[in-house]
Amino acid sequence: MHQPRLKSKVRCTDREVGEITHVIVDPLSHDVSHIVVGGNGGGGRQIPMSEVQSVVDGLVQLRTASNALAQFPPLKREDYVTTHEVEIAHLEDHLHVESGEVLVPLPTLERNVPRRTFFMNLTHVIGALVALPLAFPVLKYLMKPMYSPFDNAWLKVGNVNRIKTDDVGMQFKYKKKVKEAFMPEAEVDKNVWILKASPAVLEEVYRGKDMEFRDQTGRLVWTNKKDVPYVVFSGKCPHLGCGYKWRKVPKLGKEIFLCPCHLSIYEPSGKVLDGPAPRPLDTLPIRVDAGGNVEIIDMEFKAGTKAQTRIV
Ligand code: FES
């Protein structure tokens, strides 16, 4: 039997039902496996070649009656590619339909996925699977400093017997071992300000409530009790992180914390009195033993924000 050609008329046993709009080719055998009949009631149905009785002079005769065509599935164009889009070796040696939409079924896996995207995604997945075992140790090493937990160690900073007057800021210097990303560990000079707060200043600091400090998992690290008079402030100004000083300001008739960088002024309680600082001085965990030895937990917070966000 001749191969059915595109645009050939198609007849059922009772009447003509349209013409061939596509032929579907088996990519392995190179034979035409189906014709697609459109127009006049053909309805774009895929009709298997087993239903073709004869092909004579551009007329395709089917074994089926026209009212039985509905049993054949309609063409799902997205499940096929044309022979212009795929290279099938020696197809033309076997196929004699005129040029047009000669279709080849897509592999099942590739259906419903745009063709190029499928292969691109597949290539990426394979590449990622190959690269992952190699990249993982490097990524782990590089990212470790970003995710290492905060250091909540207690640091000795001195003795409170240095403080002779209430509500007067006293600077305590200490050294801290710091490991910056991939640099070797180094010891840096740091400082905090501690004052022995009067009940009025203590009330301004704690607002009648104990102050809790938590780590990034939400675990409670320490609680500053609201009635312990020693209060410690981070040595960094919350505006942009400069160091600040304790100053007597005759004009104000009081002593305050003054940051020289942009002139933020803080009350002894750490409350902002003037300047660009977005929040009060950062209070840190403090504990004082019976002999007056002070320990603090060194914490650093994001500068320039109203919210207090711990970064170290
Ligand atoms: S850094 Fe202190 S006022 Fe700007």
Tab-separated table of C-alpha atoms and ligand atoms in Angstrom:
chain	number	residue	atom	x	y	z
A	1	MET	CA	0.000	0.000	0.000
A	2	HIS	CA	1.218	3.510	-0.786
A	3	GLN	CA	2.013	5.898	2.002
A	4	PRO	CA	-0.790	8.360	2.715
A	5	ARG	CA	0.207	11.876	1.697
A	6	LEU	CA	-0.503	15.127	3.433
A	7	LYS	CA	-3.656	16.866	2.174
A	8	SER	CA	-5.024	13.622	0.711
A	9	LYS	CA	-8.822	13.320	0.916
A	10	VAL	CA	-10.085	10.812	3.486
A	11	ARG	CA	-13.266	8.755	3.056
A	12	CYS	CA	-15.056	6.631	5.591
A	13	THR	CA	-17.259	3.748	4.441
A	14	ASP	CA	-20.217	6.137	4.109
A	15	ARG	CA	-18.780	9.558	3.212
A	16	GLU	CA	-15.764	11.829	2.887
A	17	VAL	CA	-14.650	13.182	6.263
A	18	GLY	CA	-11.850	15.632	5.445
A	19	GLU	CA	-8.206	15.545	4.542
A	20	ILE	CA	-4.935	14.521	6.156
A	21	THR	CA	-3.515	17.403	8.201
A	22	HIS	CA	-0.603	15.499	9.754
A	23	VAL	CA	1.005	12.111	9.516
A	24	ILE	CA	2.643	10.512	12.539
A	25	VAL	CA	5.793	8.494	12.025
A	26	ASP	CA	7.242	5.747	14.194
A	27	PRO	CA	10.821	6.968	14.796
A	28	LEU	CA	12.207	3.427	14.930
A	29	SER	CA	10.527	1.696	12.027
A	30	HIS	CA	10.153	4.950	10.010
A	31	ASP	CA	6.655	3.796	9.032
A	32	VAL	CA	3.620	6.036	9.128
A	33	SER	CA	1.736	4.866	12.215
A	34	HIS	CA	-1.242	7.257	12.173
A	35	ILE	CA	-2.894	9.859	10.021
A	36	VAL	CA	-4.617	12.885	11.461
A	37	VAL	CA	-7.834	13.775	9.703
A	38	GLY	CA	-9.128	17.338	9.868
A	39	GLY	CA	-12.233	19.109	8.539
A	40	ASN	CA	-15.668	17.782	7.538
A	41	GLY	CA	-16.112	15.838	10.773
A	42	GLY	CA	-12.622	14.358	10.954
A	43	GLY	CA	-12.182	16.374	14.147
A	44	GLY	CA	-8.361	16.189	14.185
A	45	ARG	CA	-8.523	12.534	15.229
A	46	GLN	CA	-5.487	10.271	15.138
A	47	ILE	CA	-6.431	7.261	13.064
A	48	PRO	CA	-4.091	4.258	13.069
A	49	MET	CA	-2.883	2.913	9.742
A	50	SER	CA	-4.592	-0.378	10.562
A	51	GLU	CA	-7.875	1.469	9.833
A	52	VAL	CA	-6.672	2.502	6.378
A	53	GLN	CA	-8.025	0.167	3.728
A	54	SER	CA	-6.371	1.664	0.686
A	55	VAL	CA	-4.437	4.666	-0.612
A	56	VAL	CA	-5.197	5.347	-4.249
A	57	ASP	CA	-4.398	8.510	-6.185
A	58	GLY	CA	-4.530	10.893	-3.287
A	59	LEU	CA	-7.619	9.313	-1.748
A	60	VAL	CA	-7.389	7.458	1.548
A	61	GLN	CA	-10.151	4.970	2.179
A	62	LEU	CA	-10.881	4.013	5.795
A	63	ARG	CA	-12.540	0.807	7.023
A	64	THR	CA	-14.547	2.844	9.542
A	65	ALA	CA	-17.930	4.537	9.293
A	66	SER	CA	-17.889	8.290	9.932
A	67	ASN	CA	-19.955	7.966	13.125
A	68	ALA	CA	-17.242	5.710	14.588
A	69	LEU	CA	-14.435	8.278	14.218
A	70	ALA	CA	-15.109	9.644	17.700
A	71	GLN	CA	-13.516	6.501	19.171
A	72	PHE	CA	-10.075	7.692	18.001
A	73	PRO	CA	-8.206	10.127	20.227
A	74	PRO	CA	-7.825	13.757	19.158
A	75	LEU	CA	-4.302	14.905	18.305
A	76	LYS	CA	-2.429	16.373	21.283
A	77	ARG	CA	-0.005	18.472	19.313
A	78	GLU	CA	2.226	19.166	22.354
A	79	ASP	CA	3.109	15.462	22.561
A	80	TYR	CA	4.870	15.571	19.185
A	81	VAL	CA	7.689	17.310	17.389
A	82	THR	CA	7.938	17.743	13.638
A	83	THR	CA	10.578	16.007	11.565
A	84	HIS	CA	12.051	19.464	10.965
A	85	GLU	CA	12.810	19.698	14.662
A	86	VAL	CA	14.377	16.266	15.148
A	87	GLU	CA	17.040	14.552	13.151
A	88	ILE	CA	16.058	10.961	12.429
A	89	ALA	CA	18.668	9.157	10.347
A	90	HIS	CA	17.501	7.792	7.016
A	91	LEU	CA	13.907	8.815	7.636
A	92	GLU	CA	13.658	10.419	4.224
A	93	ASP	CA	14.761	7.174	2.546
A	94	HIS	CA	11.608	5.553	3.826
A	95	LEU	CA	9.147	8.373	4.042
A	96	HIS	CA	7.530	9.710	0.918
A	97	VAL	CA	4.837	11.985	2.274
A	98	GLU	CA	5.114	15.533	0.995
A	99	SER	CA	6.770	18.076	3.244
A	100	GLY	CA	4.552	19.500	5.959
A	101	GLU	CA	3.756	18.536	9.498
A	102	VAL	CA	5.146	15.045	9.755
A	103	LEU	CA	5.095	14.306	13.465
A	104	VAL	CA	7.213	12.129	15.697
A	105	PRO	CA	5.996	11.274	19.226
A	106	LEU	CA	7.948	12.832	22.088
A	107	PRO	CA	9.300	10.357	24.652
A	108	THR	CA	6.852	10.026	27.567
A	109	LEU	CA	9.279	11.675	29.981
A	110	GLU	CA	9.508	14.727	27.847
A	111	ARG	CA	5.790	15.299	27.475
A	112	ASN	CA	4.303	18.286	29.304
A	113	VAL	CA	7.785	19.824	29.591
A	114	PRO	CA	9.012	22.230	26.944
A	115	ARG	CA	11.633	20.342	24.993
A	116	ARG	CA	14.605	22.627	25.437
A	117	THR	CA	13.830	23.287	29.074
A	118	PHE	CA	13.710	19.577	29.734
A	119	PHE	CA	17.216	18.935	28.430
A	120	MET	CA	18.555	22.119	30.001
A	121	ASN	CA	17.126	21.146	33.392
A	122	LEU	CA	18.410	17.612	33.022
A	123	THR	CA	21.906	18.912	32.257
A	124	HIS	CA	21.784	21.211	35.293
A	125	VAL	CA	20.624	18.413	37.578
A	126	ILE	CA	23.381	16.087	36.373
A	127	GLY	CA	25.954	18.887	36.751
A	128	ALA	CA	24.749	19.648	40.268
A	129	LEU	CA	24.860	15.982	41.272
A	130	VAL	CA	28.418	15.673	40.012
A	131	ALA	CA	29.575	18.952	41.606
A	132	LEU	CA	27.843	18.606	44.976
A	133	PRO	CA	30.223	16.112	46.624
A	134	LEU	CA	33.167	18.268	45.517
A	135	ALA	CA	31.635	21.606	46.522
A	136	PHE	CA	30.131	20.554	49.853
A	137	PRO	CA	33.314	20.554	51.989
A	138	VAL	CA	34.378	23.909	50.499
A	139	LEU	CA	30.941	25.479	51.069
A	140	LYS	CA	30.836	24.092	54.578
A	141	TYR	CA	34.234	25.624	55.325
A	142	LEU	CA	33.351	28.993	53.775
A	143	MET	CA	29.971	29.302	55.432
A	144	LYS	CA	30.911	28.030	58.861
A	145	PRO	CA	31.894	31.471	60.246
A	146	MET	CA	28.512	32.873	59.137
A	147	TYR	CA	26.613	30.281	61.084
A	148	SER	CA	28.831	29.713	64.081
A	149	PRO	CA	26.864	30.332	67.265
A	150	PHE	CA	27.378	33.530	69.262
A	151	ASP	CA	30.026	33.390	71.926
A	152	ASN	CA	28.268	33.689	75.274
A	153	ALA	CA	31.360	33.189	77.429
A	154	TRP	CA	31.648	35.275	80.601
A	155	LEU	CA	34.609	37.662	80.524
A	156	LYS	CA	36.285	39.150	83.605
A	157	VAL	CA	36.513	42.913	83.224
A	158	GLY	CA	37.575	44.136	86.688
A	159	ASN	CA	36.179	44.938	90.108
A	160	VAL	CA	33.352	47.267	91.009
A	161	ASN	CA	35.273	48.658	93.990
A	162	ARG	CA	36.619	51.186	91.467
A	163	ILE	CA	33.184	52.795	91.360
A	164	LYS	CA	32.888	55.317	94.139
A	165	THR	CA	29.785	57.264	93.132
A	166	ASP	CA	26.319	56.229	92.003
A	167	ASP	CA	25.167	57.062	88.477
A	168	VAL	CA	28.652	57.825	87.214
A	169	GLY	CA	29.868	55.930	84.158
A	170	MET	CA	33.146	54.069	84.595
A	171	GLN	CA	34.991	52.533	81.676
A	172	PHE	CA	36.267	48.953	82.045
A	173	LYS	CA	38.759	47.722	79.453
A	174	TYR	CA	39.378	44.097	78.611
A	175	LYS	CA	40.814	41.913	75.900
A	176	LYS	CA	38.847	39.440	73.861
A	177	LYS	CA	40.002	36.678	71.549
A	178	VAL	CA	38.302	37.190	68.216
A	179	LYS	CA	38.215	34.926	65.198
A	180	GLU	CA	37.315	37.006	62.120
A	181	ALA	CA	36.029	34.795	59.314
A	182	PHE	CA	39.124	33.052	57.874
A	183	MET	CA	41.787	35.101	59.676
A	184	PRO	CA	43.788	33.559	62.513
A	185	GLU	CA	42.497	34.209	66.017
A	186	ALA	CA	43.543	37.593	67.401
A	187	GLU	CA	43.194	39.419	70.714
A	188	VAL	CA	41.440	42.772	70.506
A	189	ASP	CA	41.022	45.616	72.996
A	190	LYS	CA	37.433	46.225	74.017
A	191	ASN	CA	35.624	48.226	76.642
A	192	VAL	CA	32.288	48.576	78.373
A	193	TRP	CA	30.826	51.239	80.640
A	194	ILE	CA	29.576	50.177	84.057
A	195	LEU	CA	27.742	52.263	86.558
A	196	LYS	CA	26.285	51.670	89.977
A	197	ALA	CA	22.771	52.855	89.366
A	198	SER	CA	20.598	54.699	91.863
A	199	PRO	CA	17.042	53.284	92.184
A	200	ALA	CA	15.757	56.003	89.829
A	201	VAL	CA	18.304	55.175	87.093
A	202	LEU	CA	17.794	51.441	87.639
A	203	GLU	CA	14.079	51.931	87.073
A	204	GLU	CA	14.822	53.772	83.788
A	205	VAL	CA	17.060	50.938	82.616
A	206	TYR	CA	14.843	47.986	83.525
A	207	ARG	CA	11.351	49.563	83.642
A	208	GLY	CA	10.466	47.300	86.550
A	209	LYS	CA	11.277	44.067	84.685
A	210	ASP	CA	14.214	41.679	84.670
A	211	MET	CA	16.100	41.804	81.350
A	212	GLU	CA	16.522	38.493	79.491
A	213	PHE	CA	19.238	37.682	76.967
A	214	ARG	CA	18.757	34.827	74.521
A	215	ASP	CA	20.884	33.157	71.870
A	216	GLN	CA	19.847	32.742	68.219
A	217	THR	CA	17.920	29.569	69.029
A	218	GLY	CA	15.828	31.397	71.612
A	219	ARG	CA	17.571	29.665	74.528
A	220	LEU	CA	17.840	31.855	77.619
A	221	VAL	CA	21.480	32.825	78.177
A	222	TRP	CA	21.169	35.082	81.188
A	223	THR	CA	18.778	37.338	83.081
A	224	ASN	CA	19.863	40.701	84.528
A	225	LYS	CA	17.852	41.118	87.713
A	226	LYS	CA	16.127	44.478	87.912
A	227	ASP	CA	17.263	45.112	91.493
A	228	VAL	CA	21.014	44.450	90.998
A	229	PRO	CA	22.444	47.976	90.912
A	230	TYR	CA	25.338	47.380	88.546
A	231	VAL	CA	24.505	48.095	84.920
A	232	VAL	CA	26.845	47.540	81.975
A	233	PHE	CA	26.602	49.181	78.560
A	234	SER	CA	28.341	48.031	75.367
A	235	GLY	CA	31.264	50.342	74.517
A	236	LYS	CA	29.876	50.960	71.015
A	237	CYS	CA	27.493	53.798	70.204
A	238	PRO	CA	24.285	52.355	68.681
A	239	HIS	CA	24.347	55.085	66.012
A	240	LEU	CA	27.336	53.917	63.945
A	241	GLY	CA	29.458	52.036	66.444
A	242	CYS	CA	31.932	54.703	67.636
A	243	GLY	CA	33.405	54.662	71.123
A	244	TYR	CA	31.845	57.217	73.502
A	245	LYS	CA	32.894	58.940	76.716
A	246	TRP	CA	31.550	60.035	80.080
A	247	ARG	CA	31.373	63.810	80.186
A	248	LYS	CA	30.357	66.539	82.581
A	249	VAL	CA	28.304	69.103	80.663
A	250	PRO	CA	28.089	72.305	82.730
A	251	LYS	CA	25.477	73.728	80.364
A	252	LEU	CA	23.193	70.787	81.110
A	253	GLY	CA	24.203	70.763	84.729
A	254	LYS	CA	24.680	66.986	84.605
A	255	GLU	CA	26.984	64.204	83.539
A	256	ILE	CA	26.156	62.210	80.472
A	257	PHE	CA	27.549	59.751	77.924
A	258	LEU	CA	28.689	61.693	74.830
A	259	CYS	CA	29.571	60.166	71.482
A	260	PRO	CA	31.935	62.554	69.682
A	261	CYS	CA	31.305	61.122	66.224
A	262	HIS	CA	27.898	62.675	65.625
A	263	LEU	CA	27.186	64.069	69.055
A	264	SER	CA	24.696	61.592	70.377
A	265	ILE	CA	24.074	62.217	74.061
A	266	TYR	CA	22.795	59.607	76.475
A	267	GLU	CA	21.453	59.791	80.018
A	268	PRO	CA	23.285	57.709	82.666
A	269	SER	CA	20.502	55.139	82.122
A	270	GLY	CA	21.526	54.895	78.446
A	271	LYS	CA	18.391	56.691	77.238
A	272	VAL	CA	18.959	59.002	74.233
A	273	LEU	CA	18.936	62.636	75.298
A	274	ASP	CA	19.957	64.153	71.959
A	275	GLY	CA	21.602	63.372	68.619
A	276	PRO	CA	21.055	60.841	65.853
A	277	ALA	CA	21.266	57.630	67.928
A	278	PRO	CA	18.267	55.449	67.010
A	279	ARG	CA	18.059	53.580	70.334
A	280	PRO	CA	19.412	53.652	73.903
A	281	LEU	CA	22.851	52.303	74.750
A	282	ASP	CA	22.947	48.507	74.565
A	283	THR	CA	22.763	46.882	77.979
A	284	LEU	CA	24.778	43.657	78.354
A	285	PRO	CA	24.571	40.694	80.738
A	286	ILE	CA	26.476	41.360	83.949
A	287	ARG	CA	27.219	39.379	87.100
A	288	VAL	CA	29.107	40.535	90.154
A	289	ASP	CA	30.411	38.111	92.754
A	290	ALA	CA	30.610	38.692	96.514
A	291	GLY	CA	34.132	40.105	96.157
A	292	GLY	CA	32.956	42.678	93.587
A	293	ASN	CA	34.538	40.957	90.580
A	294	VAL	CA	32.569	41.766	87.474
A	295	GLU	CA	31.986	39.509	84.518
A	296	ILE	CA	30.091	40.409	81.393
A	297	ILE	CA	29.008	38.637	78.215
A	298	ASP	CA	30.406	40.577	75.291
A	299	MET	CA	27.655	41.132	72.741
A	300	GLU	CA	27.513	43.388	69.700
A	301	PHE	CA	24.389	44.690	68.017
A	302	LYS	CA	23.628	46.081	64.598
A	303	ALA	CA	24.342	49.811	64.485
A	304	GLY	CA	21.948	52.428	63.129
A	305	THR	CA	18.712	50.542	63.752
A	306	LYS	CA	15.903	51.174	66.181
A	307	ALA	CA	15.579	47.466	66.853
A	308	GLN	CA	18.358	45.803	68.808
A	309	THR	CA	19.682	42.963	66.630
A	310	ARG	CA	22.604	40.938	67.902
A	311	ILE	CA	25.404	40.332	65.363
A	312	VAL	CA	28.230	38.999	67.570
B	1	FES	S1	28.485	56.951	66.103
B	1	FES	FE1	27.879	57.837	67.929
B	1	FES	S2	26.735	59.490	67.336
B	1	FES	FE2	27.284	58.594	65.466
